[in-house]
Tab-separated table of C-alpha atoms in Angstrom:
chain	number	residue	atom	x	y	z
N	1177	MET	CA	-21.539	-2.343	1.058
N	1178	THR	CA	-20.029	-0.557	-2.093
N	1179	TRP	CA	-17.869	2.562	-2.138
N	1180	ARG	CA	-18.517	4.979	-4.664
N	1181	PRO	CA	-17.382	8.997	-3.576
N	1182	THR	CA	-18.301	11.553	-6.447
N	1183	ILE	CA	-15.470	12.521	-8.557
N	1184	ALA	CA	-15.159	16.032	-6.121
N	1185	ALA	CA	-13.365	13.267	-4.008
N	1186	LEU	CA	-10.451	12.979	-6.048
N	1187	THR	CA	-9.695	16.871	-6.484
N	1188	GLY	CA	-6.318	16.335	-4.852
N	1189	LEU	CA	-5.145	13.643	-6.798
N	1190	SER	CA	-6.464	14.506	-10.378
N	1191	LEU	CA	-3.940	17.764	-9.675
N	1192	ALA	CA	-1.477	15.139	-8.360
N	1193	LEU	CA	-1.371	13.556	-11.616
N	1194	THR	CA	1.631	15.344	-12.907
N	1195	THR	CA	5.119	16.112	-11.588
N	1196	ALA	CA	7.193	18.829	-9.910
N	1197	PRO	CA	9.927	20.040	-11.625
N	1198	GLY	CA	13.297	19.579	-9.454
N	1199	SER	CA	17.179	19.462	-10.239
N	1200	ALA	CA	19.192	16.280	-10.544
N	1201	GLY	CA	22.134	16.218	-7.329
N	1202	ALA	CA	23.944	14.665	-5.069
N	1203	ALA	CA	22.619	16.485	-1.621
N	1204	PRO	CA	20.806	15.162	1.030
N	1205	LEU	CA	17.249	14.904	0.551
N	1206	ARG	CA	14.992	17.626	1.577
N	1207	ASP	CA	11.246	18.706	1.301
N	1208	THR	CA	11.262	21.477	-0.084
N	1209	ALA	CA	7.341	21.466	-1.090
N	1210	HIS	CA	4.494	21.740	1.887
N	1211	VAL	CA	1.491	22.103	-0.665
N	1212	ASN	CA	-1.684	22.071	0.540
N	1213	ALA	CA	-4.399	20.479	-1.960
N	1214	HIS	CA	-7.492	22.647	0.064
N	1215	THR	CA	-9.021	25.519	-1.333
N	1216	ARG	CA	-10.283	25.558	2.478
N	1217	PRO	CA	-8.637	24.977	5.780
N	1218	LEU	CA	-9.769	21.886	7.361
N	1219	ALA	CA	-10.459	20.968	10.816
N	1220	GLY	CA	-8.949	17.847	11.233
N	1221	PRO	CA	-7.322	15.262	8.672
N	1222	PRO	CA	-9.928	14.086	5.600
N	1223	GLY	CA	-11.333	10.566	7.382
N	1224	ALA	CA	-13.123	7.544	5.493
N	1225	PRO	CA	-15.945	8.912	3.230
N	1226	PRO	CA	-19.404	8.428	4.194
N	1227	GLY	CA	-20.408	5.184	3.710
N	1228	VAL	CA	-17.008	3.031	3.642
N	1229	CYS	CA	-17.558	2.044	7.428
N	1230	PRO	CA	-20.624	1.641	9.370
N	1231	GLY	CA	-21.950	3.745	11.286
N	1232	GLY	CA	-20.904	3.606	15.033
N	1233	THR	CA	-17.787	1.693	17.416
N	1234	GLY	CA	-19.040	-0.344	18.720
N	1235	TYR	CA	-16.522	-3.612	17.242
N	1236	GLY	CA	-15.992	-6.666	19.389
N	1237	PRO	CA	-12.793	-8.621	18.519
N	1238	PRO	CA	-12.017	-8.811	14.891
N	1239	LEU	CA	-10.759	-12.599	14.591
N	1240	PRO	CA	-13.036	-15.530	15.731
N	1241	ALA	CA	-10.086	-16.486	17.907
N	1242	THR	CA	-6.352	-15.265	18.852
N	1243	SER	CA	-4.823	-17.705	15.941
N	1244	VAL	CA	-6.266	-18.421	12.623
N	1245	SER	CA	-5.780	-20.376	9.449
N	1246	ALA	CA	-6.506	-18.980	6.528
N	1247	THR	CA	-7.407	-21.331	3.272
N	1248	LYS	CA	-5.866	-21.528	-0.175
N	1249	ILE	CA	-7.712	-20.385	-3.049
N	1250	ARG	CA	-4.977	-20.852	-5.807
N	1251	SER	CA	-1.255	-21.518	-5.755
N	1252	GLY	CA	1.485	-21.539	-8.390
N	1253	PHE	CA	1.960	-18.193	-9.408
N	1254	SER	CA	5.707	-16.426	-9.578
N	1255	PHE	CA	5.294	-13.643	-6.420
N	1256	LEU	CA	1.928	-12.661	-5.172
N	1257	GLU	CA	1.595	-8.727	-4.288
N	1258	GLY	CA	-0.122	-5.678	-3.756
N	1259	PRO	CA	-3.686	-7.118	-3.079
N	1260	VAL	CA	-6.794	-3.753	-3.301
N	1261	TRP	CA	-10.423	-5.049	-3.613
N	1262	ILE	CA	-12.897	-3.660	-6.495
N	1263	ALA	CA	-16.023	-3.368	-5.285
N	1264	ASP	CA	-18.036	-1.613	-8.322
N	1265	GLY	CA	-16.908	-4.490	-10.373
N	1266	GLY	CA	-16.551	-7.069	-7.423
N	1267	TYR	CA	-13.222	-8.597	-7.687
N	1268	LEU	CA	-9.605	-8.331	-6.403
N	1269	LEU	CA	-6.323	-6.881	-8.353
N	1270	MET	CA	-2.714	-8.174	-7.494
N	1271	SER	CA	0.533	-8.211	-8.724
N	1272	ASP	CA	2.186	-10.729	-9.591
N	1273	MET	CA	6.194	-10.564	-10.391
N	1274	GLY	CA	8.983	-12.651	-12.307
N	1275	ALA	CA	11.900	-12.830	-11.903
N	1276	GLY	CA	14.390	-10.013	-12.475
N	1277	ALA	CA	15.015	-10.183	-16.338
N	1278	GLY	CA	17.701	-7.825	-19.235
N	1279	PRO	CA	20.752	-5.969	-18.696
N	1280	ASN	CA	19.154	-4.150	-15.381
N	1281	ASN	CA	18.114	-7.521	-13.694
N	1282	VAL	CA	14.689	-5.707	-12.954
N	1283	GLN	CA	11.677	-7.922	-12.300
N	1284	PRO	CA	8.963	-8.055	-14.901
N	1285	ALA	CA	5.611	-8.065	-13.203
N	1286	THR	CA	1.423	-8.486	-14.222
N	1287	ILE	CA	-1.333	-7.460	-12.623
N	1288	ARG	CA	-3.367	-10.287	-11.963
N	1289	ARG	CA	-7.208	-10.366	-10.976
N	1290	PHE	CA	-9.073	-12.681	-9.510
N	1291	THR	CA	-13.326	-12.909	-9.396
N	1292	PRO	CA	-14.689	-14.957	-7.050
N	1293	PRO	CA	-14.808	-17.797	-6.611
N	1294	GLY	CA	-12.140	-19.303	-8.617
N	1295	THR	CA	-11.444	-17.518	-11.620
N	1296	PHE	CA	-8.070	-15.166	-12.650
N	1297	ASP	CA	-7.187	-13.936	-15.370
N	1298	THR	CA	-4.881	-10.931	-16.816
N	1299	PHE	CA	-5.369	-6.938	-15.859
N	1300	VAL	CA	-2.682	-5.601	-16.791
N	1301	ALA	CA	0.443	-7.043	-19.023
N	1302	ASN	CA	3.309	-5.724	-18.386
N	1303	ALA	CA	2.288	-3.598	-15.391
N	1304	GLY	CA	5.356	-2.949	-13.438
N	1305	SER	CA	3.808	-3.437	-10.481
N	1306	ASN	CA	3.879	-3.686	-6.730
N	1307	GLY	CA	1.735	-2.268	-3.702
N	1308	LEU	CA	-1.602	-1.070	-5.663
N	1309	ALA	CA	-4.656	0.767	-3.853
N	1310	LEU	CA	-8.107	2.460	-5.162
N	1311	THR	CA	-8.502	6.081	-5.505
N	1312	PRO	CA	-11.328	8.109	-3.867
N	1313	ASP	CA	-13.874	7.370	-7.331
N	1314	ALA	CA	-13.389	3.679	-7.387
N	1315	GLN	CA	-12.590	4.747	-11.180
N	1316	GLN	CA	-8.420	3.816	-10.858
N	1317	ILE	CA	-5.549	2.215	-9.186
N	1318	ILE	CA	-2.363	3.538	-8.065
N	1319	ALA	CA	0.442	1.507	-8.342
N	1320	ALA	CA	4.430	1.331	-6.860
N	1321	THR	CA	6.051	1.122	-10.019
N	1322	HIS	CA	9.542	-0.505	-10.414
N	1323	ASP	CA	9.619	-0.862	-14.275
N	1324	GLN	CA	9.742	2.972	-14.262
N	1325	ARG	CA	11.100	3.661	-11.062
N	1326	ASN	CA	7.688	5.855	-10.588
N	1327	VAL	CA	3.883	5.547	-9.437
N	1328	SER	CA	1.607	5.460	-11.495
N	1329	ALA	CA	-2.059	5.612	-11.752
N	1330	TYR	CA	-4.010	2.572	-14.134
N	1331	ARG	CA	-7.880	3.336	-15.151
N	1332	LEU	CA	-10.024	0.445	-14.247
N	1333	ASN	CA	-12.247	0.712	-17.485
N	1334	ASP	CA	-9.483	0.753	-19.982
N	1335	GLN	CA	-6.046	-0.304	-17.992
N	1336	ALA	CA	-4.706	3.205	-19.485
N	1337	ARG	CA	-1.463	4.082	-18.033
N	1338	SER	CA	-0.149	7.775	-16.412
N	1339	THR	CA	2.002	9.420	-14.159
N	1340	VAL	CA	1.858	10.657	-10.778
N	1341	ALA	CA	5.125	10.462	-9.518
N	1342	ALA	CA	8.168	10.392	-11.903
N	1343	ASP	CA	11.293	11.472	-9.689
N	1344	TYR	CA	11.978	13.694	-6.510
N	1345	GLN	CA	14.133	17.078	-6.677
N	1346	GLY	CA	14.949	15.198	-10.701
N	1347	ARG	CA	16.165	11.869	-8.864
N	1348	ALA	CA	14.937	8.321	-9.733
N	1349	PHE	CA	13.247	6.786	-7.290
N	1350	ASN	CA	14.903	3.738	-5.877
N	1351	SER	CA	11.936	1.152	-6.366
N	1352	PRO	CA	8.892	2.210	-5.400
N	1353	ASN	CA	7.131	-0.399	-3.331
N	1354	ASP	CA	3.861	-0.038	-1.327
N	1355	VAL	CA	0.846	2.616	-1.653
N	1356	THR	CA	-1.991	4.561	-0.091
N	1357	VAL	CA	-4.299	7.020	-0.847
N	1358	ARG	CA	-5.799	9.269	1.355
N	1359	SER	CA	-10.169	9.751	1.150
N	1360	ASP	CA	-9.355	13.789	-0.372
N	1361	GLY	CA	-6.452	12.263	-3.212
N	1362	VAL	CA	-2.841	12.436	-0.842
N	1363	VAL	CA	-0.906	9.773	-2.135
N	1364	TYR	CA	1.946	8.420	0.551
N	1365	PHE	CA	4.202	5.744	-0.424
N	1366	THR	CA	7.516	3.326	0.280
N	1367	ASP	CA	10.570	3.341	-1.696
N	1368	PRO	CA	13.143	1.138	-0.635
N	1369	THR	CA	15.727	-0.967	-2.697
N	1370	PHE	CA	14.081	-4.481	-3.006
N	1371	GLN	CA	13.672	-3.991	-7.397
N	1372	ARG	CA	15.851	-1.491	-8.297
N	1373	GLY	CA	17.520	-4.399	-9.375
N	1374	ASN	CA	21.437	-3.274	-11.372
N	1375	ARG	CA	19.959	0.153	-12.029
N	1376	PRO	CA	22.070	3.010	-10.580
N	1377	ASP	CA	21.599	5.063	-7.076
N	1378	GLN	CA	19.908	8.709	-7.920
N	1379	MET	CA	18.994	8.240	-3.811
N	1380	SER	CA	22.214	8.636	-2.334
N	1381	GLY	CA	22.197	5.550	-0.196
N	1382	ARG	CA	18.216	6.808	1.186
N	1383	THR	CA	15.761	4.848	1.448
N	1384	SER	CA	12.254	7.065	1.884
N	1385	VAL	CA	8.655	7.587	2.544
N	1386	PHE	CA	7.187	9.744	0.150
N	1387	ARG	CA	3.963	11.594	-0.177
N	1388	VAL	CA	2.630	13.388	-3.534
N	1389	SER	CA	-0.291	16.319	-3.038
N	1390	GLY	CA	-1.017	18.890	-5.452
N	1391	GLY	CA	1.661	17.884	-8.056
N	1392	GLN	CA	3.767	17.602	-5.893
N	1393	VAL	CA	7.153	14.910	-4.084
N	1394	SER	CA	7.735	15.551	-0.753
N	1395	LEU	CA	9.744	14.084	1.076
N	1396	VAL	CA	8.379	12.265	4.615
N	1397	ASP	CA	11.547	10.467	6.262
N	1398	ASP	CA	14.362	9.524	5.139
N	1399	ARG	CA	15.478	7.545	8.098
N	1400	LEU	CA	13.968	5.087	7.614
N	1401	ARG	CA	15.985	1.079	6.544
N	1402	GLN	CA	13.184	-0.435	3.495
N	1403	PRO	CA	10.515	0.884	4.423
N	1404	ASN	CA	7.890	-1.131	2.941
N	1405	GLY	CA	4.263	-1.712	4.108
N	1406	ILE	CA	2.593	0.945	4.648
N	1407	ALA	CA	-1.937	2.572	4.818
N	1408	LEU	CA	-3.348	5.448	7.224
N	1409	SER	CA	-5.952	4.695	9.721
N	1410	PRO	CA	-9.726	5.029	8.749
N	1411	ASP	CA	-10.128	8.385	10.338
N	1412	GLY	CA	-6.697	10.035	8.255
N	1413	SER	CA	-4.725	11.317	11.481
N	1414	THR	CA	-2.327	8.374	11.667
N	1415	LEU	CA	0.453	6.703	8.386
N	1416	TYR	CA	1.707	3.854	9.444
N	1417	VAL	CA	5.143	2.657	7.611
N	1418	GLY	CA	6.636	-0.753	7.871
N	1419	ALA	CA	10.766	-0.415	8.235
N	1420	TYR	CA	11.951	-4.105	6.486
N	1421	SER	CA	15.226	-4.002	8.142
N	1422	GLU	CA	14.281	-2.495	12.052
N	1423	ASN	CA	11.820	-5.230	11.717
N	1424	LYS	CA	9.991	-1.927	13.531
N	1425	ILE	CA	6.575	-0.373	13.115
N	1426	TYR	CA	6.501	3.562	12.752
N	1427	ARG	CA	3.551	5.514	12.716
N	1428	TYR	CA	3.546	9.344	11.973
N	1429	VAL	CA	0.756	12.320	13.227
N	1430	VAL	CA	-0.661	12.973	9.364
N	1431	GLN	CA	-1.601	16.451	9.309
N	1432	PRO	CA	-5.065	18.254	7.448
N	1433	ASP	CA	-2.777	19.455	4.701
N	1434	GLY	CA	-1.313	15.716	4.651
N	1435	SER	CA	1.644	16.943	6.007
N	1436	THR	CA	2.799	15.293	8.391
N	1437	GLY	CA	4.363	15.528	12.478
N	1438	ALA	CA	5.693	13.453	14.983
N	1439	ARG	CA	6.840	9.817	14.565
N	1440	SER	CA	6.703	7.259	16.902
N	1441	VAL	CA	6.942	3.460	17.036
N	1442	PHE	CA	4.403	1.237	16.383
N	1443	VAL	CA	5.551	-1.831	17.298
N	1444	ASN	CA	8.391	-3.729	18.326
N	1445	TYR	CA	8.217	-6.526	14.966
N	1446	LEU	CA	8.855	-9.979	15.096
N	1447	GLY	CA	8.663	-11.148	11.640
N	1448	GLY	CA	10.214	-8.600	9.200
N	1449	PRO	CA	7.303	-6.408	8.840
N	1450	ASP	CA	5.750	-6.527	4.366
N	1451	GLY	CA	2.092	-5.073	3.757
N	1452	VAL	CA	-0.319	-4.135	5.932
N	1453	THR	CA	-4.229	-3.295	5.658
N	1454	ILE	CA	-6.892	-1.904	8.712
N	1455	ASP	CA	-9.982	-2.515	9.427
N	1456	CYS	CA	-12.442	-0.051	9.994
N	1457	ALA	CA	-12.198	-0.463	13.741
N	1458	GLY	CA	-8.349	1.126	13.352
N	1459	ASN	CA	-6.604	-2.514	13.657
N	1460	VAL	CA	-3.372	-2.942	11.763
N	1461	TYR	CA	-2.538	-6.203	9.843
N	1462	TRP	CA	0.602	-6.508	9.331
N	1463	ALA	CA	1.700	-9.822	6.617
N	1464	SER	CA	5.399	-10.707	7.731
N	1465	GLY	CA	7.881	-12.383	4.987
N	1466	TRP	CA	10.032	-13.754	7.703
N	1467	ASP	CA	7.022	-16.512	9.834
N	1468	GLY	CA	4.800	-16.621	7.240
N	1469	LEU	CA	2.155	-15.062	9.721
N	1470	ILE	CA	-0.342	-11.700	9.773
N	1471	HIS	CA	-0.294	-9.741	12.388
N	1472	VAL	CA	-3.047	-7.941	14.182
N	1473	TYR	CA	-2.923	-4.958	16.265
N	1474	SER	CA	-5.047	-2.929	18.275
N	1475	PRO	CA	-4.898	1.528	17.211
N	1476	ALA	CA	-2.901	0.987	20.898
N	1477	GLY	CA	0.120	-1.087	19.516
N	1478	ALA	CA	-1.280	-4.631	21.436
N	1479	GLN	CA	-1.085	-7.587	19.545
N	1480	LEU	CA	-4.590	-9.471	19.421
N	1481	GLY	CA	-3.658	-12.372	17.441
N	1482	THR	CA	-2.979	-13.868	14.231
N	1483	ILE	CA	-3.501	-15.443	10.876
N	1484	ARG	CA	-1.683	-18.344	9.371
N	1485	SER	CA	-1.332	-18.764	5.291
N	1486	GLY	CA	1.133	-20.577	3.666
N	1487	GLY	CA	3.907	-20.687	5.072
N	1488	ALA	CA	6.966	-18.144	4.847
N	1489	GLY	CA	6.966	-15.815	2.647
N	1490	THR	CA	3.892	-14.178	3.825
N	1491	THR	CA	3.970	-9.877	1.494
N	1492	ASN	CA	0.595	-8.603	2.075
N	1493	VAL	CA	-3.569	-8.730	2.802
N	1494	ALA	CA	-6.631	-6.269	1.826
N	1495	PHE	CA	-10.215	-6.654	2.582
N	1496	GLY	CA	-12.700	-7.227	-0.239
N	1497	GLY	CA	-15.576	-9.467	-0.571
N	1498	PRO	CA	-19.177	-7.507	-0.753
N	1499	ASP	CA	-19.834	-6.781	2.609
N	1500	ARG	CA	-15.244	-6.708	3.138
N	1501	GLN	CA	-15.199	-8.617	5.830
N	1502	THR	CA	-12.948	-11.355	4.045
N	1503	LEU	CA	-9.023	-10.804	4.313
N	1504	TYR	CA	-7.402	-11.575	1.304
N	1505	ILE	CA	-3.209	-12.943	1.763
N	1506	THR	CA	-0.640	-13.014	-0.964
N	1507	SER	CA	1.756	-15.436	0.911
N	1508	GLY	CA	4.198	-18.467	-0.475
N	1509	ARG	CA	7.675	-19.072	-1.320
N	1510	THR	CA	8.168	-17.751	-4.751
N	1511	ASP	CA	7.783	-19.977	-8.003
N	1512	ASP	CA	4.767	-21.120	-5.800
N	1513	SER	CA	3.480	-17.930	-4.828
N	1514	GLY	CA	-0.446	-18.032	-3.520
N	1515	LEU	CA	-3.917	-16.102	-2.705
N	1516	TYR	CA	-5.453	-17.317	0.388
N	1517	SER	CA	-8.565	-16.102	2.221
N	1518	VAL	CA	-10.308	-15.637	5.964
N	1519	ARG	CA	-13.684	-14.728	6.637
N	1520	LEU	CA	-13.558	-11.556	9.773
N	1521	ASN	CA	-15.598	-9.727	12.643
N	1522	VAL	CA	-15.049	-6.452	11.464
N	1523	PRO	CA	-14.585	-5.021	7.848
N	1524	GLY	CA	-12.134	-3.267	6.432
N	1525	TYR	CA	-11.405	-0.428	5.686
N	1526	PRO	CA	-10.372	0.097	1.459
N	1527	TYR	CA	-7.146	2.453	1.205
């Protein structure tokens, strides 16, 4: 099933491809922008657009067994991250990050393309990217770009780059890591210090989650220690964030305007939560940086099973394939990172 919403679905993001003015300073981070990108009130947060997930709610168990192994497609990459499926082209994009270089020890990154069954090529050289997500009109990818310490958009047809979020109140982000996009174009992203290198800290020691809506960058939470993977539930009502250095996954209530409400612990994790994806039933698939597994949870937080791929260093996951029931996994040690896949029972939500 191919997801082709109309251009109107991208209204929120079109407004977001600018940056909010602000003033520099070392004061604590505060959310000074509460922006509603919609022209009329909504009864609830926007969920998946029509046609993204099959109708009905009769999903069975997502995994063929409680313990599943994925198949290696290819290894030997530097450090793969941020996979995202592009349905219109029938290919997967992912970031491949190299070792830190230059006076600031910043990791270079290339966006690579995998076209099944076995073709790999370079999609964007010198992309500076980590996590990737697809825009609602499927014409651009939103990239957490640590090379410029910002969030960027790359057009799929010509790879032209634009800025989604340049800074927060005039202060440079640490190193944006992962990103998710709501079906109306509101962007959420995490900002740990993993790829900041030797560049100065302008966030006063805080690692945070931010939102971009209507051209304004707003703070979601600056209490997390090294926030990493981030994803929205298919109905748009819940934002999930993994706090890598706390070994916890948090969830936030999402309001219709994109702002977030109460935070609670979704699960006390077991393996260092890295990247994440979600299926159409709302089940959560979290990659582990420590034990190399994908931990699968129900929307209520019950563990449903695990998926094993390339040993230690599993970084991220994404659903793809013509029916979006293939789970792609980036995993493996640095300089031998690989792409893996496994067939599952429930299609995934292509955020």
